[in-house]
XYZ file of N, CA and C in Angstrom:
327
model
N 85.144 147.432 72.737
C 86.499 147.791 73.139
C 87.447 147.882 71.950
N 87.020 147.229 70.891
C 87.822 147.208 70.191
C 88.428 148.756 69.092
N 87.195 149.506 69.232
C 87.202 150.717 68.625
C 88.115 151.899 69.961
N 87.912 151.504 70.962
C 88.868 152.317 71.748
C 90.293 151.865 71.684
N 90.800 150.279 71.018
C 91.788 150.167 71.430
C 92.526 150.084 70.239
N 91.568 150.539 69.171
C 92.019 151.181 67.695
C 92.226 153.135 67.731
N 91.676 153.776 68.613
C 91.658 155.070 69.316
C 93.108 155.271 69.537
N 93.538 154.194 70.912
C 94.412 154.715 71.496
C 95.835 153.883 70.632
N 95.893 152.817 69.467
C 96.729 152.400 68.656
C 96.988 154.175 67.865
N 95.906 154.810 67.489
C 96.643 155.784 66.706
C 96.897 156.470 68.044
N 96.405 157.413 68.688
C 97.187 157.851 69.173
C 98.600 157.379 70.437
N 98.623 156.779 70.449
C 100.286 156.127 71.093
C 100.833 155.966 69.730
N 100.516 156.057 68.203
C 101.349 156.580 67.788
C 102.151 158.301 67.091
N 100.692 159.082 67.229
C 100.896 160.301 66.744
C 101.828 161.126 67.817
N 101.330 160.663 69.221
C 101.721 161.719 70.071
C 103.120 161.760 70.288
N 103.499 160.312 70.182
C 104.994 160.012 70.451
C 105.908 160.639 69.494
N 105.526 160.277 67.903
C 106.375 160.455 66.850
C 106.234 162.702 66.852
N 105.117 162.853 67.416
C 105.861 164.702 67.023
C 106.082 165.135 68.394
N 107.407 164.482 68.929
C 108.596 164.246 69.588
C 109.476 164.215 69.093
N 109.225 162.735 68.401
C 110.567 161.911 68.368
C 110.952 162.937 66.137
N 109.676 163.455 65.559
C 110.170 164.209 64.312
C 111.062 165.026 64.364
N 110.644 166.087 65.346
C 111.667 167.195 65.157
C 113.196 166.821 65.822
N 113.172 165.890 66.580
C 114.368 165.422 66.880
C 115.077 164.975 65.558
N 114.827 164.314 64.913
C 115.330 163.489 63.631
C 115.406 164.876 62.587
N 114.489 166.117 62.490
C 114.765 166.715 61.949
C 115.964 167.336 61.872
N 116.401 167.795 63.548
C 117.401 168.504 63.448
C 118.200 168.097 63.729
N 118.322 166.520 63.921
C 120.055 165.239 64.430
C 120.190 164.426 63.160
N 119.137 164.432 62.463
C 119.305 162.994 61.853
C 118.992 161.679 62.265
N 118.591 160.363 62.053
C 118.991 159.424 62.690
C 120.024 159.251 63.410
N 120.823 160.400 64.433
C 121.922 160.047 64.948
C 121.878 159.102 66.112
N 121.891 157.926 66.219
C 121.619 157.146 66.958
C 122.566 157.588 68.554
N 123.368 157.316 68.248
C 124.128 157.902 69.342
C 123.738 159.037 70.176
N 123.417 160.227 69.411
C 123.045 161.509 70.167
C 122.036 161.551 70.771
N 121.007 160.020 70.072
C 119.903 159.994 70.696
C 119.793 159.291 72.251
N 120.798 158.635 72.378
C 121.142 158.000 73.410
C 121.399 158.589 74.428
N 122.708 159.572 73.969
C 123.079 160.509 74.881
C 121.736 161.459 75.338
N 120.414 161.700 74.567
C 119.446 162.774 75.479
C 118.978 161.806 76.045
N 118.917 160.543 75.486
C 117.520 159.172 76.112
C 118.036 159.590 78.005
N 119.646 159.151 78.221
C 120.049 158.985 79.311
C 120.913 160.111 80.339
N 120.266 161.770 79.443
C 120.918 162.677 79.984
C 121.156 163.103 82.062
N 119.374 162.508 82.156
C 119.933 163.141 83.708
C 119.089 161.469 84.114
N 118.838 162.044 85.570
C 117.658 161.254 86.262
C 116.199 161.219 85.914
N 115.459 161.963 85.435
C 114.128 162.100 85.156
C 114.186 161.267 83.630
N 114.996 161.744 82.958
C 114.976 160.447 81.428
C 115.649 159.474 82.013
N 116.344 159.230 82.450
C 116.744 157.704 83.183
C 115.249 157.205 83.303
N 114.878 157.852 84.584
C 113.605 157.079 85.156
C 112.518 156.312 84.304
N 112.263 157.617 82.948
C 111.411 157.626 81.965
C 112.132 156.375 81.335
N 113.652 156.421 80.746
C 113.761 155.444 79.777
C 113.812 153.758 80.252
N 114.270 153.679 81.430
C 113.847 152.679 81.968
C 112.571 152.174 82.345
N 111.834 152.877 82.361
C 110.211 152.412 82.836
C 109.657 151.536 80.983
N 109.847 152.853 80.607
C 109.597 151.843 79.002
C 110.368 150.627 78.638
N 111.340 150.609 78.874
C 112.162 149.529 78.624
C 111.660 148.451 79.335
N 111.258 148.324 80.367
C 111.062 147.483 81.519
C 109.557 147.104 81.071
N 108.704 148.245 80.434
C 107.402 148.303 79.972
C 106.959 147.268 78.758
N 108.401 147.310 77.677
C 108.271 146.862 76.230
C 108.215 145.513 76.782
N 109.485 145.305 77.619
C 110.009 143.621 78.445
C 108.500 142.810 78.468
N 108.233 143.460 79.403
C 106.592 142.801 79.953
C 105.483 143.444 78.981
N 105.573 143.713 78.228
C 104.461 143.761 77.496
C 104.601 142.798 76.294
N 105.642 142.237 75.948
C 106.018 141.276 74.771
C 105.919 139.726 75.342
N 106.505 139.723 76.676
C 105.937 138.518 77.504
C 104.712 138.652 77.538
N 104.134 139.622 78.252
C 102.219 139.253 78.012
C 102.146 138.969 76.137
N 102.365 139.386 75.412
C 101.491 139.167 73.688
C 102.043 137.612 73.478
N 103.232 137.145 74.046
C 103.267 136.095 73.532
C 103.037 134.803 74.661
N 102.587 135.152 76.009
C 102.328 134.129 76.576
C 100.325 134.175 76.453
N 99.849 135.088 76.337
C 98.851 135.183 76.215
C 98.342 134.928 74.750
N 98.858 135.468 73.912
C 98.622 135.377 72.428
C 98.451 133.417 72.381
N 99.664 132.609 72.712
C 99.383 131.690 72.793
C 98.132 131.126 73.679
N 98.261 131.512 74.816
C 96.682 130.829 75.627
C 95.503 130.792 74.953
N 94.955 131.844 74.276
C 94.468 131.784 73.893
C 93.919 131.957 72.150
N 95.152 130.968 71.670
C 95.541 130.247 70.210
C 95.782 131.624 68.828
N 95.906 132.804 69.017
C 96.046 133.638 68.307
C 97.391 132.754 67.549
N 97.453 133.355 66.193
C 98.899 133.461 65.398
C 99.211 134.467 65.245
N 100.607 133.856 65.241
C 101.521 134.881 65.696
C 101.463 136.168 66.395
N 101.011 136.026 67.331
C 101.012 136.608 68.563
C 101.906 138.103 68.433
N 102.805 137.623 68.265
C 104.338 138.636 68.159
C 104.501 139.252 67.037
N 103.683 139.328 66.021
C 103.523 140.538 65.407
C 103.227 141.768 65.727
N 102.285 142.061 67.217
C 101.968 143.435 67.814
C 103.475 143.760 68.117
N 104.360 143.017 68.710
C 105.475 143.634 68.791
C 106.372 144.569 67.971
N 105.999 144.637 66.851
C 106.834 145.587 65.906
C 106.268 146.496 66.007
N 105.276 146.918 67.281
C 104.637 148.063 67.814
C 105.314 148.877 68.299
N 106.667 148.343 68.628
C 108.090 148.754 69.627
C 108.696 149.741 68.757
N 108.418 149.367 67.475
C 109.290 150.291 66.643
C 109.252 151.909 66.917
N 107.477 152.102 67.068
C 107.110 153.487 67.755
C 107.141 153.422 68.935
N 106.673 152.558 69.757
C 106.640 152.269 71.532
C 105.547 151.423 71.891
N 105.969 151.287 73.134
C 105.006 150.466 74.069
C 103.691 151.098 73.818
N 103.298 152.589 73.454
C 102.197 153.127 73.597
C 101.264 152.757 72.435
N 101.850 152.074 71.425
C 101.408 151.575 70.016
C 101.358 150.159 70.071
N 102.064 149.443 70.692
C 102.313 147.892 70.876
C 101.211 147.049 71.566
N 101.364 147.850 72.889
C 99.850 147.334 73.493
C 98.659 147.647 73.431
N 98.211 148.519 72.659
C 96.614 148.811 72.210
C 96.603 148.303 70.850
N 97.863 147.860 70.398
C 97.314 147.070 68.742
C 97.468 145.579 69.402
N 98.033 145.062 70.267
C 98.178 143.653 70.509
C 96.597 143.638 71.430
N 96.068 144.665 72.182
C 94.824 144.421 72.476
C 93.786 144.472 71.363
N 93.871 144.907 70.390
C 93.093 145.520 69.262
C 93.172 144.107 68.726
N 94.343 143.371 68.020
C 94.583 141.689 67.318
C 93.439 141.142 68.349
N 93.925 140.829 69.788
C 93.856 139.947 71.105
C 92.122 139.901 70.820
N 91.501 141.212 71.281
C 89.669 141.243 70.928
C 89.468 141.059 69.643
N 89.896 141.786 68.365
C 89.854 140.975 67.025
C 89.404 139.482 66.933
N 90.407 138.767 67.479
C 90.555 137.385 67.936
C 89.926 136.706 68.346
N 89.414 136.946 69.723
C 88.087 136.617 70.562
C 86.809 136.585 70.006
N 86.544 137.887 68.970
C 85.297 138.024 68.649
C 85.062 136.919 67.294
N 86.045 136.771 66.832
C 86.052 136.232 65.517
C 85.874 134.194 66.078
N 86.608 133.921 67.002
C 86.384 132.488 67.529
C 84.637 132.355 68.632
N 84.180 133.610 68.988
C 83.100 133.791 69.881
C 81.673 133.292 68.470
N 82.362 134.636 67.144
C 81.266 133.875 66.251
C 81.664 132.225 65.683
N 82.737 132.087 65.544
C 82.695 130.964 65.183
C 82.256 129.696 66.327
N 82.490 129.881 67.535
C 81.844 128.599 67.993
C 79.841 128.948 67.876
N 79.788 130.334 67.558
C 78.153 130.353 67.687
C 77.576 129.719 66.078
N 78.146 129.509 65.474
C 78.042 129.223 63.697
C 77.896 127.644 64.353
């Protein structure tokens, strides 16, 4: 799993960012303007709230889980947010099995 959830780490980030490029190409970092398309009608409402609501609970899962089962720092996948949820949670699954496999050999040692 871990090679699929290195798969879908790059892509949740390629697909998103040649979107979010040509936007920046032709606004700038205008933060504001970006706001104004994030929340133009109902269908980006819907969209921008689902992610938002998505990042919420996906940072509660890396760090209540990250802890259960003794990872450090857990909350480093979170700066996955920077590109999106679509990058955040296949690299915090990617750490999470990393993790597992590496304590699975060590109790077999």
């Amino acid at each position: 799993m871990r090679h699929v959830y290195l798969m879908l780490c790059i892509a949740g980030t390629v697909w998103p960012l040649t979107h979010f490029f040509p936007f920046v190409q032709a606004h700038g970092l205008d933060i504001p303007h970006f706001l104004q398309q994030l929340w133009v009608n109902d269908i980006s409402r819907f969209f921008a709230a689902d992610v938002v609501c998505s990042a919420v609970s996906c940072v509660s899962f890396m760090v209540v889980e990250g802890r259960r089962i003794g990872m450090r720092q857990p909350w480093r996948a979170a700066l996955g947010l920077i590109v999106g949820v679509s990058l955040a949670l296949p690299l915090f699954l990617w750490l999470r099995q990393r993790h597992l496999e590496q304590q699975s050999q060590l109790a077999l040692a």
